[in-house]
Short mmCIF file of C-alpha atoms and ligand atoms in Angstrom, two decimals:
data_model
loop_
_atom_site.label_atom_id
_atom_site.label_comp_id
_atom_site.label_asym_id
_atom_site.label_seq_id
_atom_site.Cartn_x
_atom_site.Cartn_y
_atom_site.Cartn_z
CA UNK A 1 20.66 5.43 35.12
CA UNK A 2 20.33 3.33 38.70
CA UNK A 3 19.98 6.52 40.85
CA UNK A 4 17.54 8.45 38.77
CA UNK A 5 13.66 8.53 39.95
CA UNK A 6 11.54 7.46 37.78
CA UNK A 7 9.73 10.80 36.55
CA UNK A 8 13.40 11.55 35.37
CA UNK A 9 13.60 8.72 33.19
CA UNK A 10 13.30 9.48 29.26
CA UNK A 11 11.06 6.58 28.53
CA UNK A 12 11.60 7.53 24.57
CA UNK A 13 15.36 7.94 24.79
CA UNK A 14 15.66 4.72 26.23
CA UNK A 15 14.05 3.44 22.48
CA UNK A 16 16.41 2.20 19.76
CA UNK A 17 18.39 4.25 17.97
CA UNK A 18 15.99 3.63 14.69
CA UNK A 19 13.14 4.08 16.48
CA UNK A 20 13.97 7.40 18.23
CA UNK A 21 13.81 9.36 15.29
CA UNK A 22 9.98 7.84 13.89
CA UNK A 23 7.29 9.35 13.51
CA UNK A 24 4.18 7.65 13.51
CA UNK A 25 2.15 6.62 10.25
CA UNK A 26 -0.48 9.17 9.06
CA UNK A 27 -3.58 7.33 8.52
CA UNK A 28 -6.57 8.85 6.52
CA UNK A 29 -8.86 10.88 9.14
CA UNK A 30 -12.12 8.13 10.16
CA UNK A 31 -15.18 9.43 9.17
CA UNK A 32 -16.32 9.10 12.45
CA UNK A 33 -13.66 11.43 13.48
CA UNK A 34 -14.60 13.82 11.19
CA UNK A 35 -18.68 13.84 12.24
CA UNK A 36 -17.73 13.47 15.88
CA UNK A 37 -15.58 16.53 15.68
CA UNK A 38 -17.07 18.96 13.38
CA UNK A 39 -20.49 17.50 13.61
CA UNK A 40 -20.88 17.02 9.91
CA UNK A 41 -22.93 14.37 8.52
CA UNK A 42 -23.01 12.65 5.34
CA UNK A 43 -19.19 12.26 4.67
CA UNK A 44 -17.18 11.69 1.78
CA UNK A 45 -14.03 9.33 2.18
CA UNK A 46 -11.53 9.77 -0.77
CA UNK A 47 -8.96 9.20 1.74
CA UNK A 48 -7.44 5.83 2.10
CA UNK A 49 -7.76 4.16 -1.27
CA UNK A 50 -9.94 1.61 -0.33
CA UNK A 51 -12.83 0.29 -2.50
CA UNK A 52 -15.50 2.22 -2.94
CA UNK A 53 -18.22 -0.84 -4.06
CA UNK A 54 -18.23 -2.07 -0.21
CA UNK A 55 -17.19 -5.32 0.64
CA UNK A 56 -18.43 -8.39 -1.60
CA UNK A 57 -21.07 -10.80 -1.11
CA UNK A 58 -19.49 -13.45 -0.97
CA UNK A 59 -16.93 -12.13 1.48
CA UNK A 60 -20.07 -10.86 4.17
CA UNK A 61 -21.32 -14.98 3.85
CA UNK A 62 -17.84 -16.02 4.58
CA UNK A 63 -17.30 -14.19 7.35
CA UNK A 64 -20.47 -15.10 9.04
CA UNK A 65 -19.95 -18.48 8.27
CA UNK A 66 -16.33 -17.94 9.72
CA UNK A 67 -17.63 -15.77 13.42
CA UNK A 68 -19.14 -19.33 14.34
CA UNK A 69 -15.63 -20.05 15.29
CA UNK A 70 -14.38 -17.31 16.60
CA UNK A 71 -13.56 -19.14 20.12
CA UNK A 72 -10.65 -21.21 17.53
CA UNK A 73 -6.71 -20.16 16.75
CA UNK A 74 -7.22 -19.22 13.14
CA UNK A 75 -5.38 -22.14 10.45
CA UNK A 76 -1.80 -20.58 11.00
CA UNK A 77 -0.53 -21.64 7.79
CA UNK A 78 -3.65 -20.21 5.63
CA UNK A 79 -4.17 -23.84 4.04
CA UNK A 80 -7.47 -22.38 2.14
CA UNK A 81 -6.23 -18.95 1.20
CA UNK A 82 -3.27 -20.45 0.06
CA UNK A 83 -4.92 -22.57 -1.76
CA UNK A 84 -7.39 -20.57 -3.59
CA UNK A 85 -4.36 -18.53 -4.77
CA UNK A 86 -3.22 -21.19 -6.05
CA UNK A 87 -6.57 -22.00 -8.28
CA UNK A 88 -7.07 -18.22 -9.11
CA UNK A 89 -3.55 -17.17 -9.96
CA UNK A 90 -1.29 -20.81 -10.30
CA UNK A 91 1.16 -19.80 -7.31
CA UNK A 92 2.56 -22.63 -5.67
CA UNK A 93 1.32 -22.47 -2.52
CA UNK A 94 4.77 -23.13 -0.53
CA UNK A 95 5.86 -20.30 -2.18
CA UNK A 96 2.99 -18.20 -0.53
CA UNK A 97 3.37 -15.87 3.21
CA UNK A 98 -0.05 -14.58 4.11
CA UNK A 99 0.46 -11.69 6.26
CA UNK A 100 -1.76 -9.19 8.48
CA UNK A 101 -2.02 -6.31 5.46
CA UNK A 102 0.99 -6.18 3.19
CA UNK A 103 2.16 -3.78 4.97
CA UNK A 104 2.88 -6.87 7.47
CA UNK A 105 4.80 -8.68 5.04
CA UNK A 106 6.89 -5.50 3.96
CA UNK A 107 8.03 -5.21 7.74
CA UNK A 108 8.92 -8.89 7.92
CA UNK A 109 10.96 -8.58 4.84
CA UNK A 110 12.78 -5.48 6.64
CA UNK A 111 13.51 -7.62 9.55
CA UNK A 112 14.33 -10.76 7.99
CA UNK A 113 16.89 -9.05 5.82
CA UNK A 114 18.04 -5.53 7.59
CA UNK A 115 19.42 -4.66 10.54
CA UNK A 116 22.30 -1.61 11.41
CA UNK A 117 24.97 -1.32 8.99
CA UNK A 118 22.78 -2.32 6.32
CA UNK A 119 20.90 -0.24 3.33
CA UNK A 120 18.08 -0.30 2.16
CA UNK A 121 16.85 1.41 -1.28
CA UNK A 122 13.95 3.22 -1.90
CA UNK A 123 12.85 6.27 -4.22
CA UNK A 124 11.31 9.57 -3.09
CA UNK A 125 7.93 9.82 -3.18
CA UNK A 126 7.90 6.22 -2.30
CA UNK A 127 5.36 4.45 0.44
CA UNK A 128 5.75 5.70 3.86
CA UNK A 129 5.75 2.15 5.14
CA UNK A 130 9.39 1.63 3.38
CA UNK A 131 11.02 4.59 5.64
CA UNK A 132 9.11 3.12 8.72
CA UNK A 133 10.28 -0.37 8.32
CA UNK A 134 13.90 0.39 7.16
CA UNK A 135 14.57 2.04 10.46
CA UNK A 136 12.91 0.70 13.17
CA UNK A 137 15.50 -1.75 12.38
CA UNK A 138 18.08 0.48 12.98
CA UNK A 139 18.72 0.08 8.99
CA UNK A 140 20.18 2.83 6.87
CA UNK A 141 17.26 4.35 4.52
CA UNK A 142 18.72 5.31 0.87
CA UNK A 143 16.16 7.99 -0.87
CA UNK A 144 16.61 8.38 -4.60
CA UNK A 145 15.32 11.32 -6.25
CA UNK A 146 12.35 10.19 -8.55
CA UNK A 147 12.41 11.23 -11.77
CA UNK A 148 9.10 12.84 -13.22
CA UNK A 149 7.25 11.52 -9.67
CA UNK A 150 8.01 7.77 -10.74
CA UNK A 151 10.78 5.75 -9.36
CA UNK A 152 14.44 6.52 -11.41
CA UNK A 153 15.32 2.96 -11.80
CA UNK A 154 19.12 4.15 -13.11
CA UNK A 155 19.50 6.40 -9.83
CA UNK A 156 18.37 2.83 -7.87
CA UNK A 157 21.16 1.03 -9.69
CA UNK A 158 23.53 3.68 -8.91
CA UNK A 159 23.06 3.78 -5.21
CA UNK A 160 23.86 -0.01 -4.91
CA UNK A 161 26.88 -0.39 -2.49
CA UNK A 162 28.29 -3.23 -0.25
CA UNK A 163 25.84 -2.81 2.54
CA UNK A 164 22.41 -2.92 0.27
CA UNK A 165 20.20 -5.92 1.18
CA UNK A 166 16.40 -4.39 -0.13
CA UNK A 167 15.45 -2.20 -2.68
CA UNK A 168 11.54 -1.57 -2.28
CA UNK A 169 9.47 -0.90 -6.02
CA UNK A 170 5.73 -0.07 -5.34
CA UNK A 171 4.38 -0.23 -9.14
CA UNK A 172 1.93 1.43 -9.54
CA UNK A 173 3.63 3.79 -6.56
CA UNK A 174 1.73 5.28 -4.00
CA UNK A 175 1.29 8.23 -3.40
CA UNK A 176 2.09 9.46 -7.06
CA UNK A 177 0.20 6.88 -9.30
CA UNK A 178 3.30 6.42 -11.76
CA UNK A 179 4.52 3.28 -13.12
CA UNK A 180 6.84 1.41 -14.88
CA UNK A 181 6.96 -1.22 -17.91
CA UNK A 182 7.83 -4.91 -18.16
CA UNK A 183 11.03 -3.69 -20.16
CA UNK A 184 12.37 -0.86 -17.62
CA UNK A 185 11.86 -3.71 -14.58
CA UNK A 186 13.36 -6.48 -16.93
CA UNK A 187 16.04 -4.14 -17.74
CA UNK A 188 17.02 -3.21 -14.06
CA UNK A 189 15.85 -6.75 -12.45
CA UNK A 190 18.90 -7.77 -14.64
CA UNK A 191 21.61 -5.55 -12.98
CA UNK A 192 20.62 -5.86 -9.34
CA UNK A 193 22.98 -8.57 -8.20
CA UNK A 194 21.10 -11.41 -7.14
CA UNK A 195 22.16 -11.26 -3.29
CA UNK A 196 20.17 -8.03 -3.19
CA UNK A 197 16.23 -8.72 -2.68
CA UNK A 198 13.77 -6.76 -5.25
CA UNK A 199 10.18 -6.16 -3.48
CA UNK A 200 7.88 -5.29 -5.62
CA UNK A 201 4.79 -4.07 -4.21
CA UNK A 202 1.68 -4.77 -6.14
CA UNK A 203 -0.87 -2.88 -3.64
CA UNK A 204 -2.40 -1.41 -6.99
CA UNK A 205 -1.73 -3.70 -9.98
CA UNK A 206 -5.13 -4.70 -10.24
CA UNK A 207 -6.17 -1.22 -11.80
CA UNK A 208 -4.27 -1.48 -14.70
CA UNK A 209 -6.13 -1.98 -17.62
CA UNK A 210 -3.03 -2.40 -19.99
CA UNK A 211 -2.50 -5.96 -20.83
CA UNK A 212 1.26 -5.17 -20.77
CA UNK A 213 1.37 -4.02 -17.43
CA UNK A 214 3.57 -6.06 -15.75
CA UNK A 215 2.72 -8.89 -13.47
CA UNK A 216 6.05 -9.64 -11.21
CA UNK A 217 4.52 -13.10 -10.69
CA UNK A 218 5.54 -14.15 -14.00
CA UNK A 219 9.08 -12.26 -13.37
CA UNK A 220 9.96 -14.11 -10.85
CA UNK A 221 11.05 -17.60 -12.87
CA UNK A 222 13.19 -15.18 -14.16
CA UNK A 223 15.19 -13.39 -10.88
CA UNK A 224 15.13 -15.66 -8.12
CA UNK A 225 15.87 -12.35 -5.57
CA UNK A 226 12.42 -10.52 -6.53
CA UNK A 227 9.70 -10.58 -3.94
CA UNK A 228 6.30 -9.52 -4.72
CA UNK A 229 3.87 -8.50 -2.50
CA UNK A 230 -0.17 -7.65 -2.62
CA UNK A 231 -3.10 -7.37 -0.69
CA UNK A 232 -6.81 -7.72 -0.20
CA UNK A 233 -7.35 -4.52 0.80
CA UNK A 234 -7.44 -2.35 -2.36
CA UNK A 235 -9.18 -3.73 -5.37
CA UNK A 236 -10.30 -6.79 -3.08
CA UNK A 237 -12.47 -4.39 -0.78
CA UNK A 238 -10.75 -6.05 2.35
CA UNK A 239 -8.96 -2.89 3.90
CA UNK A 240 -10.35 -4.02 7.32
CA UNK A 241 -9.74 -7.64 7.98
CA UNK A 242 -6.04 -6.69 7.09
CA UNK A 243 -5.10 -9.41 4.82
CA UNK A 244 -1.90 -9.75 2.09
CA UNK A 245 0.40 -12.16 1.04
CA UNK A 246 4.08 -12.05 -0.59
CA UNK A 247 5.35 -14.38 -3.27
CA UNK A 248 9.24 -15.40 -2.72
CA UNK A 249 11.51 -18.18 -3.44
CA UNK A 250 11.50 -21.17 -1.58
CA UNK A 251 14.38 -20.19 0.93
CA UNK A 252 13.12 -16.44 1.41
CA UNK A 253 9.75 -17.64 2.63
CA UNK A 254 11.22 -19.95 4.78
CA UNK A 255 13.19 -17.22 6.53
CA UNK A 256 9.95 -15.18 6.06
CA UNK A 257 8.04 -17.60 8.42
CA UNK A 258 11.28 -18.15 10.70
CA UNK A 259 9.87 -13.93 11.85
CA UNK A 260 6.58 -14.14 11.26
CA UNK A 261 3.88 -13.94 14.19
CA UNK A 262 2.26 -17.82 14.19
CA UNK A 263 -1.49 -16.63 13.50
CA UNK A 264 -0.92 -13.35 11.85
CA UNK A 265 -3.85 -13.68 10.11
CA UNK A 266 -7.19 -13.63 11.51
CA UNK A 267 -10.16 -16.40 10.28
CA UNK A 268 -12.47 -13.94 9.39
CA UNK A 269 -9.76 -12.44 7.26
CA UNK A 270 -8.97 -15.56 5.84
CA UNK A 271 -12.48 -16.78 4.91
CA UNK A 272 -13.43 -13.69 3.42
CA UNK A 273 -9.89 -13.19 1.45
CA UNK A 274 -10.52 -16.71 0.27
CA UNK A 275 -14.09 -16.33 -1.32
CA UNK A 276 -13.49 -12.89 -2.67
CA UNK A 277 -11.36 -14.25 -4.85
CA UNK A 278 -14.32 -16.20 -6.35
CA UNK A 279 -15.94 -13.17 -6.91
CA UNK A 280 -14.84 -12.14 -10.58
CA UNK A 281 -17.62 -10.21 -10.82
CA UNK A 282 -17.06 -7.83 -8.00
CA UNK A 283 -13.23 -7.39 -9.24
CA UNK A 284 -14.05 -6.55 -12.81
CA UNK A 285 -16.63 -4.17 -11.59
CA UNK A 286 -14.14 -2.40 -8.66
CA UNK A 287 -11.60 -1.96 -12.19
CA UNK A 288 -14.77 -0.34 -14.03
CA UNK A 289 -15.73 2.09 -11.72
CA UNK A 290 -12.17 2.82 -10.77
CA UNK A 291 -10.87 3.89 -14.47
CA UNK A 292 -14.35 6.14 -15.05
CA UNK A 293 -13.46 7.72 -11.60
CA UNK A 294 -10.23 8.48 -12.79
CA UNK A 295 -11.79 9.91 -16.20
CA UNK A 296 -13.75 11.94 -14.34
CA UNK A 297 -11.68 13.63 -11.60
CA UNK A 298 -8.50 14.03 -14.50
CA UNK A 299 -11.42 16.56 -16.79
CA UNK A 300 -12.32 17.86 -13.25
CA UNK A 301 -9.04 19.18 -12.84
CA UNK A 302 -8.79 20.41 -16.48
CA UNK A 303 -11.71 22.73 -15.96
CA UNK A 304 -10.12 23.49 -12.91
CA UNK A 305 -7.49 24.19 -14.37
CA UNK A 306 -5.33 22.27 -12.18
CA UNK A 307 -2.56 19.58 -13.10
CA UNK A 308 -2.53 16.09 -11.37
CA UNK A 309 0.00 13.13 -11.43
CA UNK A 310 -1.60 10.52 -14.56
CA UNK A 311 -2.43 7.93 -12.20
CA UNK A 312 -2.96 3.82 -12.82
CA UNK A 313 -4.11 3.31 -8.97
CA UNK A 314 -7.41 4.01 -7.54
CA UNK A 315 -6.34 7.28 -6.46
CA UNK A 316 -5.10 10.84 -8.34
CA UNK A 317 -2.34 13.09 -7.15
CA UNK A 318 -3.49 16.55 -7.93
CA UNK A 319 -1.31 20.24 -7.83
CA UNK A 320 -3.30 22.42 -5.93
CA UNK A 321 -0.75 25.52 -6.54
CA UNK A 322 -1.59 26.40 -2.79
CA UNK A 323 -1.02 25.11 0.49
CA UNK A 324 -2.99 21.79 0.30
CA UNK A 325 -2.36 21.20 3.97
CA UNK A 326 -5.00 24.23 4.18
CA UNK A 327 -6.84 23.30 1.30
CA UNK A 328 -7.38 19.84 3.31
CA UNK A 329 -8.78 21.83 6.17
CA UNK A 330 -11.38 23.76 4.13
CA UNK A 331 -12.66 20.03 2.28
CA UNK A 332 -13.24 18.92 5.48
CA UNK A 333 -15.62 21.74 6.70
CA UNK A 334 -17.30 20.74 3.37
CA UNK A 335 -17.44 16.97 4.39
CA UNK A 336 -14.66 15.82 2.11
CA UNK A 337 -11.98 13.62 3.06
CA UNK A 338 -9.03 13.39 0.95
CA UNK A 339 -5.40 13.08 1.77
CA UNK A 340 -2.29 15.72 1.94
CA UNK A 341 0.46 14.58 1.09
CA UNK A 342 3.53 17.11 2.35
CA UNK A 343 4.51 14.26 5.03
CA UNK A 344 5.86 12.56 1.11
CA UNK A 345 7.68 15.99 0.21
CA UNK A 346 4.79 17.51 -1.66
CA UNK A 347 3.08 19.80 0.10
CA UNK A 348 0.80 21.46 -2.65
CA UNK A 349 -0.70 18.24 -3.77
CA UNK A 350 -4.07 16.58 -2.44
CA UNK A 351 -4.21 12.31 -2.80
CA UNK A 352 -7.78 11.56 -3.69
CA UNK A 353 -8.87 8.09 -3.80
CA UNK A 354 -11.35 7.45 -6.57
CA UNK A 355 -14.95 6.79 -5.32
CA UNK A 356 -18.69 6.07 -6.77
CA UNK A 357 -19.32 8.96 -9.57
CA UNK A 358 -21.12 11.07 -6.88
CA UNK A 359 -18.36 10.80 -4.24
CA UNK A 360 -16.14 12.20 -6.99
CA UNK A 361 -18.41 15.14 -7.99
CA UNK A 362 -19.36 15.81 -4.32
CA UNK A 363 -15.17 15.78 -3.84
CA UNK A 364 -14.90 18.25 -7.71
CA UNK A 365 -17.60 20.51 -6.22
CA UNK A 366 -15.73 21.08 -2.65
CA UNK A 367 -12.86 21.55 -4.20
CA UNK A 368 -13.91 24.43 -6.36
CA UNK A 369 -15.81 26.22 -3.33
CA UNK A 370 -12.77 26.06 -1.28
CA UNK A 371 -10.24 27.05 -4.25
C1 PLP B 1 -2.13 -0.20 0.89
C2 PLP B 1 -0.50 -0.08 -0.06
C3 PLP B 1 -0.39 -1.24 0.45
C4 PLP B 1 -1.34 -2.26 1.82
O1 PLP B 1 -1.63 -2.11 2.75
P1 PLP B 1 -2.05 -3.62 3.56
O2 PLP B 1 -1.37 -3.70 4.53
O3 PLP B 1 -2.23 -4.29 2.80
O4 PLP B 1 -3.72 -2.57 3.90
C5 PLP B 1 0.99 -1.60 0.73
N1 PLP B 1 1.86 -0.74 -0.45
C6 PLP B 1 1.10 0.25 -0.73
C7 PLP B 1 2.36 0.82 -1.81
C8 PLP B 1 -0.15 0.80 0.14
O5 PLP B 1 -0.59 1.84 -1.08
#
């Protein structure tokens, strides 16, 4: 290689084995980008499962206050936020790891426990980041077939080998919105060998209105290999700030903190997340708007004769019965951004985030027009 001239060097070929095969994560299209490209204004973005209410006043005030200290490094231990999580949910602060969004935590867990020769199990139609993180560390992704669009826990159990180190489960799952009940999860956790770490990704668990919806934090008392991740990006309305948390046993938490970057959560995010935990009205309002929106969208799909996957998240997948990538483009021209999920192996589905009632209606009207 020393003989190659600069222009002959292939810097992609030089990347690590796992990294070479990756494709970058496809984010939802930002409204400003669509505005720039098509000159459309009054855009409705229902593409990234964001909270349609806008940020909590508590968060905005906390950010204004924290912004006076921008020259200082953030608190690398996140003392205030961990205390607030303790106060709100009773979580032992010693067992919390904070992340730059929960994506950061999914990545930390993978880096800490998997590498070449190890296997990581997740389901077909599971969140794209599980595959990205797994492949980036050179580990092998073992993808089990879905059942009714959701996780087939028996298939996941059957996929366990001597090389399995991690299992990712999202409850509810994105992009399909399917959920597992507590009995099914417990039966599964009973059977997973305790040296295999099970990550329960609860990015959307706040949206379930069912009191019986499983609470990963409670399950942790019985299963030492369970790690629960949560985020402030969805129901708490702070997607832009990038803050999430993982709860795990003391040893796993120790390990995660060895690979965590020292100041991975910035001080504005820490302040806003701490403040929003006290805003009970905000969370409740978001849950109500979401429940109404899911009904509104489902009724709209029924009227249009379209099937959808019943969802307990803040989004819903509808079967357009045609190439959804094309439909997505036509919706863009109507000023409506949703998410095609062909990259998840669902070429006819669109994933629509639940918006405000008028936003949902704009989407349904546009959909009817372009179908
Ligand atoms: C949105 C989402 C997350 C959270 O991502 P952040 O990095 O916290 O913004 C995690 N898991 C799933 C399944 C998600 O859809």
